[in-house]
Amino acid sequence: MAMAVKPVEAASQCVILHGVSWATYERLLEDFEDRHAAHFTYDQGSLEIRVPSIKHEEPNRVLASLVDMLALEWDIDMRNLGSTTFKREDLARGFEPDTCFYIERVAQIRGKDDLDLTVDPPPDLVIEVDITHPSLDKLPLYAAIGVTEVWRYNGTSVTIYTLTQDAYTSSETSHVLPGITSAVLMQFISESRELRRPDWLRRVRQWAQSQANP
């Protein structure tokens, strides 16, 4: 089947291809295995290739640093697996998150360097920065694979999605990190733009210490 390209603006740094075989997707992953310039998402024949920009990467790193700091202050064991490639051939789906964490199921992957989603659990938390249009709707893909929670930042707000049965519902409060709300996430993203990095990290630490350990 011939691939169809969905045109996008050059500034979006994203292209979507349709009619892509699983074999082609896996060849691309192999060819770009040691490069981190592009992220690939595959959903039943549709392939999104995204090149992260500063507007994309900065809030991603801010939210990831926030989770790291909260885990430290609240003594929560977790693994930050960044943009690791996750895929299920039987579902014809695969993705490379902006950042992902194992928190509730971290014990199940302790010490493992290679994960097989037909055996191992998916991440508990995925951070997604989606300020590019058009882009694939990744929520059905994450739901099919079983990601517990998704934080999606669209450039102006953060929405927390929690998995209920086989679909996501928006929630004001995080399930995997109780005490975290959409408002808190946006507050720290906004403050990260205004404060020096050391001051911002101290601000996050002070806030975490002021909250009851969930």
PDB file of N, CA and C in Angstrom, residues 22-99:
ATOM      1  N   TRP A  22       4.050  -2.076   9.415  1.00  0.00           N
ATOM      2  CA  TRP A  22       4.796  -2.295  10.654  1.00  0.00           C
ATOM      3  C   TRP A  22       6.272  -2.524  10.367  1.00  0.00           C
ATOM      4  N   ALA A  23       6.583  -3.219   9.287  1.00  0.00           N
ATOM      5  CA  ALA A  23       7.978  -3.488   8.927  1.00  0.00           C
ATOM      6  C   ALA A  23       8.717  -2.186   8.649  1.00  0.00           C
ATOM      7  N   THR A  24       8.060  -1.245   7.973  1.00  0.00           N
ATOM      8  CA  THR A  24       8.683   0.058   7.697  1.00  0.00           C
ATOM      9  C   THR A  24       8.928   0.822   8.991  1.00  0.00           C
ATOM     10  N   TYR A  25       7.953   0.797   9.879  1.00  0.00           N
ATOM     11  CA  TYR A  25       8.103   1.444  11.185  1.00  0.00           C
ATOM     12  C   TYR A  25       9.301   0.878  11.940  1.00  0.00           C
ATOM     13  N   GLU A  26       9.442  -0.434  11.959  1.00  0.00           N
ATOM     14  CA  GLU A  26      10.551  -1.033  12.687  1.00  0.00           C
ATOM     15  C   GLU A  26      11.891  -0.723  12.028  1.00  0.00           C
ATOM     16  N   ARG A  27      11.914  -0.626  10.695  1.00  0.00           N
ATOM     17  CA  ARG A  27      13.167  -0.251  10.013  1.00  0.00           C
ATOM     18  C   ARG A  27      13.567   1.176  10.376  1.00  0.00           C
ATOM     19  N   LEU A  28      12.605   2.071  10.465  1.00  0.00           N
ATOM     20  CA  LEU A  28      12.902   3.447  10.853  1.00  0.00           C
ATOM     21  C   LEU A  28      13.441   3.504  12.281  1.00  0.00           C
ATOM     22  N   LEU A  29      12.828   2.746  13.182  1.00  0.00           N
ATOM     23  CA  LEU A  29      13.325   2.702  14.552  1.00  0.00           C
ATOM     24  C   LEU A  29      14.762   2.203  14.602  1.00  0.00           C
ATOM     25  N   GLU A  30      15.055   1.192  13.792  1.00  0.00           N
ATOM     26  CA  GLU A  30      16.410   0.653  13.761  1.00  0.00           C
ATOM     27  C   GLU A  30      17.392   1.670  13.192  1.00  0.00           C
ATOM     28  N   ASP A  31      16.994   2.350  12.122  1.00  0.00           N
ATOM     29  CA  ASP A  31      17.878   3.321  11.490  1.00  0.00           C
ATOM     30  C   ASP A  31      18.174   4.503  12.411  1.00  0.00           C
ATOM     31  N   PHE A  32      17.195   4.875  13.269  1.00  0.00           N
ATOM     32  CA  PHE A  32      17.360   6.039  14.141  1.00  0.00           C
ATOM     33  C   PHE A  32      17.601   5.638  15.593  1.00  0.00           C
ATOM     34  N   GLU A  33      18.019   4.403  15.816  1.00  0.00           N
ATOM     35  CA  GLU A  33      18.143   3.878  17.176  1.00  0.00           C
ATOM     36  C   GLU A  33      19.066   4.712  18.048  1.00  0.00           C
ATOM     37  N   ASP A  34      20.175   5.183  17.502  1.00  0.00           N
ATOM     38  CA  ASP A  34      21.150   5.924  18.297  1.00  0.00           C
ATOM     39  C   ASP A  34      21.045   7.430  18.105  1.00  0.00           C
ATOM     40  N   ARG A  35      19.950   7.873  17.523  1.00  0.00           N
ATOM     41  CA  ARG A  35      19.734   9.298  17.328  1.00  0.00           C
ATOM     42  C   ARG A  35      18.463   9.706  18.055  1.00  0.00           C
ATOM     43  N   HIS A  36      18.452  10.913  18.559  1.00  0.00           N
ATOM     44  CA  HIS A  36      17.303  11.371  19.331  1.00  0.00           C
ATOM     45  C   HIS A  36      16.691  12.629  18.708  1.00  0.00           C
ATOM     46  N   ALA A  37      16.946  12.837  17.433  1.00  0.00           N
ATOM     47  CA  ALA A  37      16.440  14.034  16.770  1.00  0.00           C
ATOM     48  C   ALA A  37      14.957  13.940  16.468  1.00  0.00           C
ATOM     49  N   ALA A  38      14.427  12.719  16.340  1.00  0.00           N
ATOM     50  CA  ALA A  38      13.031  12.541  15.962  1.00  0.00           C
ATOM     51  C   ALA A  38      12.353  11.526  16.871  1.00  0.00           C
ATOM     52  N   HIS A  39      11.059  11.751  17.108  1.00  0.00           N
ATOM     53  CA  HIS A  39      10.235  10.809  17.854  1.00  0.00           C
ATOM     54  C   HIS A  39       9.224  10.191  16.900  1.00  0.00           C
ATOM     55  N   PHE A  40       9.009   8.875  17.025  1.00  0.00           N
ATOM     56  CA  PHE A  40       8.100   8.158  16.140  1.00  0.00           C
ATOM     57  C   PHE A  40       6.905   7.627  16.940  1.00  0.00           C
ATOM     58  N   THR A  41       5.722   7.832  16.381  1.00  0.00           N
ATOM     59  CA  THR A  41       4.503   7.252  16.942  1.00  0.00           C
ATOM     60  C   THR A  41       3.797   6.495  15.835  1.00  0.00           C
ATOM     61  N   TYR A  42       3.454   5.241  16.111  1.00  0.00           N
ATOM     62  CA  TYR A  42       2.809   4.405  15.101  1.00  0.00           C
ATOM     63  C   TYR A  42       1.475   3.920  15.632  1.00  0.00           C
ATOM     64  N   ASP A  43       0.428   4.140  14.853  1.00  0.00           N
ATOM     65  CA  ASP A  43      -0.910   3.744  15.276  1.00  0.00           C
ATOM     66  C   ASP A  43      -1.657   3.110  14.112  1.00  0.00           C
ATOM     67  N   GLN A  44      -1.544   1.794  14.005  1.00  0.00           N
ATOM     68  CA  GLN A  44      -2.301   1.010  13.034  1.00  0.00           C
ATOM     69  C   GLN A  44      -2.203   1.572  11.604  1.00  0.00           C
ATOM     70  N   GLY A  45      -0.969   1.797  11.171  1.00  0.00           N
ATOM     71  CA  GLY A  45      -0.726   2.236   9.804  1.00  0.00           C
ATOM     72  C   GLY A  45      -0.432   3.710   9.651  1.00  0.00           C
ATOM     73  N   SER A  46      -0.722   4.511  10.673  1.00  0.00           N
ATOM     74  CA  SER A  46      -0.394   5.938  10.638  1.00  0.00           C
ATOM     75  C   SER A  46       0.892   6.173  11.428  1.00  0.00           C
ATOM     76  N   LEU A  47       1.793   6.935  10.846  1.00  0.00           N
ATOM     77  CA  LEU A  47       3.093   7.195  11.470  1.00  0.00           C
ATOM     78  C   LEU A  47       3.302   8.693  11.606  1.00  0.00           C
ATOM     79  N   GLU A  48       3.535   9.131  12.841  1.00  0.00           N
ATOM     80  CA  GLU A  48       3.883  10.531  13.098  1.00  0.00           C
ATOM     81  C   GLU A  48       5.376  10.619  13.375  1.00  0.00           C
ATOM     82  N   ILE A  49       6.053  11.517  12.659  1.00  0.00           N
ATOM     83  CA  ILE A  49       7.470  11.786  12.890  1.00  0.00           C
ATOM     84  C   ILE A  49       7.573  13.215  13.378  1.00  0.00           C
ATOM     85  N   ARG A  50       8.092  13.391  14.574  1.00  0.00           N
ATOM     86  CA  ARG A  50       8.134  14.712  15.189  1.00  0.00           C
ATOM     87  C   ARG A  50       9.568  15.061  15.585  1.00  0.00           C
ATOM     88  N   VAL A  51       9.978  16.269  15.261  1.00  0.00           N
ATOM     89  CA  VAL A  51      11.279  16.784  15.687  1.00  0.00           C
ATOM     90  C   VAL A  51      11.017  17.820  16.780  1.00  0.00           C
ATOM     91  N   PRO A  52      11.386  17.531  18.033  1.00  0.00           N
ATOM     92  CA  PRO A  52      11.088  18.454  19.128  1.00  0.00           C
ATOM     93  C   PRO A  52      11.788  19.801  18.960  1.00  0.00           C
ATOM     94  N   SER A  53      11.086  20.869  19.338  1.00  0.00           N
ATOM     95  CA  SER A  53      11.633  22.220  19.313  1.00  0.00           C
ATOM     96  C   SER A  53      11.839  22.699  20.747  1.00  0.00           C
ATOM     97  N   ILE A  54      12.379  23.901  20.899  1.00  0.00           N
ATOM     98  CA  ILE A  54      12.559  24.467  22.244  1.00  0.00           C
ATOM     99  C   ILE A  54      11.214  24.610  22.936  1.00  0.00           C
ATOM    100  N   LYS A  55      10.192  25.082  22.200  1.00  0.00           N
ATOM    101  CA  LYS A  55       8.866  25.255  22.790  1.00  0.00           C
ATOM    102  C   LYS A  55       8.293  23.928  23.264  1.00  0.00           C
ATOM    103  N   HIS A  56       8.763  22.857  22.668  1.00  0.00           N
ATOM    104  CA  HIS A  56       8.309  21.521  23.035  1.00  0.00           C
ATOM    105  C   HIS A  56       9.142  20.953  24.177  1.00  0.00           C
ATOM    106  N   GLU A  57      10.454  21.042  24.059  1.00  0.00           N
ATOM    107  CA  GLU A  57      11.346  20.378  25.001  1.00  0.00           C
ATOM    108  C   GLU A  57      11.389  21.050  26.366  1.00  0.00           C
ATOM    109  N   GLU A  58      11.317  22.380  26.406  1.00  0.00           N
ATOM    110  CA  GLU A  58      11.459  23.055  27.698  1.00  0.00           C
ATOM    111  C   GLU A  58      10.354  22.681  28.678  1.00  0.00           C
ATOM    112  N   PRO A  59       9.069  22.783  28.321  1.00  0.00           N
ATOM    113  CA  PRO A  59       8.044  22.353  29.284  1.00  0.00           C
ATOM    114  C   PRO A  59       8.103  20.863  29.603  1.00  0.00           C
ATOM    115  N   ASN A  60       8.531  20.060  28.636  1.00  0.00           N
ATOM    116  CA  ASN A  60       8.715  18.636  28.898  1.00  0.00           C
ATOM    117  C   ASN A  60       9.743  18.418  30.001  1.00  0.00           C
ATOM    118  N   ARG A  61      10.883  19.103  29.893  1.00  0.00           N
ATOM    119  CA  ARG A  61      11.934  18.949  30.906  1.00  0.00           C
ATOM    120  C   ARG A  61      11.494  19.528  32.250  1.00  0.00           C
ATOM    121  N   VAL A  62      10.712  20.599  32.217  1.00  0.00           N
ATOM    122  CA  VAL A  62      10.217  21.195  33.462  1.00  0.00           C
ATOM    123  C   VAL A  62       9.321  20.198  34.201  1.00  0.00           C
ATOM    124  N   LEU A  63       8.377  19.602  33.490  1.00  0.00           N
ATOM    125  CA  LEU A  63       7.470  18.651  34.133  1.00  0.00           C
ATOM    126  C   LEU A  63       8.217  17.402  34.614  1.00  0.00           C
ATOM    127  N   ALA A  64       9.192  16.938  33.825  1.00  0.00           N
ATOM    128  CA  ALA A  64       9.984  15.783  34.241  1.00  0.00           C
ATOM    129  C   ALA A  64      10.797  16.102  35.492  1.00  0.00           C
ATOM    130  N   SER A  65      11.398  17.293  35.547  1.00  0.00           N
ATOM    131  CA  SER A  65      12.165  17.695  36.735  1.00  0.00           C
ATOM    132  C   SER A  65      11.255  17.801  37.954  1.00  0.00           C
ATOM    133  N   LEU A  66      10.042  18.259  37.727  1.00  0.00           N
ATOM    134  CA  LEU A  66       9.078  18.363  38.817  1.00  0.00           C
ATOM    135  C   LEU A  66       8.788  16.987  39.411  1.00  0.00           C
ATOM    136  N   VAL A  67       8.552  15.999  38.554  1.00  0.00           N
ATOM    137  CA  VAL A  67       8.288  14.641  39.051  1.00  0.00           C
ATOM    138  C   VAL A  67       9.510  14.100  39.791  1.00  0.00           C
ATOM    139  N   ASP A  68      10.695  14.326  39.241  1.00  0.00           N
ATOM    140  CA  ASP A  68      11.922  13.868  39.901  1.00  0.00           C
ATOM    141  C   ASP A  68      12.037  14.452  41.311  1.00  0.00           C
ATOM    142  N   MET A  69      11.763  15.761  41.429  1.00  0.00           N
ATOM    143  CA  MET A  69      11.882  16.426  42.727  1.00  0.00           C
ATOM    144  C   MET A  69      10.829  15.929  43.711  1.00  0.00           C
ATOM    145  N   LEU A  70       9.603  15.738  43.236  1.00  0.00           N
ATOM    146  CA  LEU A  70       8.550  15.246  44.115  1.00  0.00           C
ATOM    147  C   LEU A  70       8.875  13.837  44.609  1.00  0.00           C
ATOM    148  N   ALA A  71       9.385  13.001  43.721  1.00  0.00           N
ATOM    149  CA  ALA A  71       9.746  11.642  44.125  1.00  0.00           C
ATOM    150  C   ALA A  71      10.820  11.668  45.210  1.00  0.00           C
ATOM    151  N   LEU A  72      11.770  12.584  45.078  1.00  0.00           N
ATOM    152  CA  LEU A  72      12.832  12.704  46.078  1.00  0.00           C
ATOM    153  C   LEU A  72      12.271  13.168  47.417  1.00  0.00           C
ATOM    154  N   GLU A  73      11.478  14.234  47.385  1.00  0.00           N
ATOM    155  CA  GLU A  73      10.975  14.811  48.630  1.00  0.00           C
ATOM    156  C   GLU A  73       9.920  13.943  49.288  1.00  0.00           C
ATOM    157  N   TRP A  74       9.158  13.194  48.491  1.00  0.00           N
ATOM    158  CA  TRP A  74       8.108  12.348  49.047  1.00  0.00           C
ATOM    159  C   TRP A  74       8.552  10.894  49.201  1.00  0.00           C
ATOM    160  N   ASP A  75       9.830  10.631  48.948  1.00  0.00           N
ATOM    161  CA  ASP A  75      10.407   9.295  49.111  1.00  0.00           C
ATOM    162  C   ASP A  75       9.629   8.242  48.316  1.00  0.00           C
ATOM    163  N   ILE A  76       9.414   8.558  47.034  1.00  0.00           N
ATOM    164  CA  ILE A  76       8.696   7.658  46.140  1.00  0.00           C
ATOM    165  C   ILE A  76       9.692   7.000  45.199  1.00  0.00           C
ATOM    166  N   ASP A  77       9.703   5.677  45.186  1.00  0.00           N
ATOM    167  CA  ASP A  77      10.563   4.962  44.260  1.00  0.00           C
ATOM    168  C   ASP A  77       9.977   5.068  42.857  1.00  0.00           C
ATOM    169  N   MET A  78      10.804   5.309  41.874  1.00  0.00           N
ATOM    170  CA  MET A  78      10.318   5.411  40.499  1.00  0.00           C
ATOM    171  C   MET A  78      11.494   5.270  39.545  1.00  0.00           C
ATOM    172  N   ARG A  79      11.179   5.067  38.260  1.00  0.00           N
ATOM    173  CA  ARG A  79      12.182   5.096  37.201  1.00  0.00           C
ATOM    174  C   ARG A  79      11.713   6.055  36.118  1.00  0.00           C
ATOM    175  N   ASN A  80      12.593   6.964  35.742  1.00  0.00           N
ATOM    176  CA  ASN A  80      12.339   7.894  34.645  1.00  0.00           C
ATOM    177  C   ASN A  80      12.984   7.287  33.401  1.00  0.00           C
ATOM    178  N   LEU A  81      12.152   6.820  32.471  1.00  0.00           N
ATOM    179  CA  LEU A  81      12.674   6.178  31.266  1.00  0.00           C
ATOM    180  C   LEU A  81      12.609   7.085  30.043  1.00  0.00           C
ATOM    181  N   GLY A  82      12.452   8.384  30.284  1.00  0.00           N
ATOM    182  CA  GLY A  82      12.567   9.347  29.195  1.00  0.00           C
ATOM    183  C   GLY A  82      11.688   9.024  28.012  1.00  0.00           C
ATOM    184  N   SER A  83      12.297   9.025  26.814  1.00  0.00           N
ATOM    185  CA  SER A  83      11.549   8.771  25.575  1.00  0.00           C
ATOM    186  C   SER A  83      11.831   7.374  25.029  1.00  0.00           C
ATOM    187  N   THR A  84      11.922   6.401  25.945  1.00  0.00           N
ATOM    188  CA  THR A  84      12.091   5.003  25.544  1.00  0.00           C
ATOM    189  C   THR A  84      11.032   4.590  24.523  1.00  0.00           C
ATOM    190  N   THR A  85      11.407   3.759  23.559  1.00  0.00           N
ATOM    191  CA  THR A  85      10.455   3.241  22.580  1.00  0.00           C
ATOM    192  C   THR A  85       9.655   2.091  23.182  1.00  0.00           C
ATOM    193  N   PHE A  86       8.324   2.204  23.118  1.00  0.00           N
ATOM    194  CA  PHE A  86       7.418   1.154  23.557  1.00  0.00           C
ATOM    195  C   PHE A  86       6.592   0.721  22.349  1.00  0.00           C
ATOM    196  N   LYS A  87       6.436  -0.587  22.151  1.00  0.00           N
ATOM    197  CA  LYS A  87       5.688  -1.037  20.979  1.00  0.00           C
ATOM    198  C   LYS A  87       5.055  -2.393  21.244  1.00  0.00           C
ATOM    199  N   ARG A  88       3.925  -2.617  20.576  1.00  0.00           N
ATOM    200  CA  ARG A  88       3.218  -3.897  20.615  1.00  0.00           C
ATOM    201  C   ARG A  88       2.826  -4.235  19.188  1.00  0.00           C
ATOM    202  N   GLU A  89       3.514  -5.202  18.589  1.00  0.00           N
ATOM    203  CA  GLU A  89       3.204  -5.582  17.215  1.00  0.00           C
ATOM    204  C   GLU A  89       1.799  -6.160  17.114  1.00  0.00           C
ATOM    205  N   ASP A  90       1.380  -6.896  18.150  1.00  0.00           N
ATOM    206  CA  ASP A  90       0.047  -7.497  18.100  1.00  0.00           C
ATOM    207  C   ASP A  90      -1.058  -6.448  18.087  1.00  0.00           C
ATOM    208  N   LEU A  91      -0.764  -5.257  18.611  1.00  0.00           N
ATOM    209  CA  LEU A  91      -1.720  -4.154  18.573  1.00  0.00           C
ATOM    210  C   LEU A  91      -1.444  -3.185  17.429  1.00  0.00           C
ATOM    211  N   ALA A  92      -0.325  -3.391  16.727  1.00  0.00           N
ATOM    212  CA  ALA A  92       0.106  -2.486  15.654  1.00  0.00           C
ATOM    213  C   ALA A  92       0.209  -1.055  16.165  1.00  0.00           C
ATOM    214  N   ARG A  93       0.838  -0.920  17.336  1.00  0.00           N
ATOM    215  CA  ARG A  93       0.968   0.398  17.943  1.00  0.00           C
ATOM    216  C   ARG A  93       2.335   0.522  18.619  1.00  0.00           C
ATOM    217  N   GLY A  94       2.890   1.723  18.557  1.00  0.00           N
ATOM    218  CA  GLY A  94       4.159   1.989  19.213  1.00  0.00           C
ATOM    219  C   GLY A  94       4.330   3.480  19.418  1.00  0.00           C
ATOM    220  N   PHE A  95       5.101   3.856  20.435  1.00  0.00           N
ATOM    221  CA  PHE A  95       5.285   5.289  20.699  1.00  0.00           C
ATOM    222  C   PHE A  95       6.579   5.540  21.439  1.00  0.00           C
ATOM    223  N   GLU A  96       7.045   6.769  21.328  1.00  0.00           N
ATOM    224  CA  GLU A  96       8.183   7.274  22.087  1.00  0.00           C
ATOM    225  C   GLU A  96       7.684   8.505  22.835  1.00  0.00           C
ATOM    226  N   PRO A  97       7.399   8.385  24.123  1.00  0.00           N
ATOM    227  CA  PRO A  97       6.840   9.516  24.871  1.00  0.00           C
ATOM    228  C   PRO A  97       7.846  10.641  25.002  1.00  0.00           C
ATOM    229  N   ASP A  98       7.352  11.826  25.308  1.00  0.00           N
ATOM    230  CA  ASP A  98       8.282  12.908  25.613  1.00  0.00           C
ATOM    231  C   ASP A  98       9.070  12.550  26.868  1.00  0.00           C
ATOM    232  N   THR A  99       8.365  12.076  27.892  1.00  0.00           N
ATOM    233  CA  THR A  99       8.986  11.515  29.096  1.00  0.00           C
ATOM    234  C   THR A  99       7.990  10.533  29.693  1.00  0.00           C
TER     235      THR A  99
END
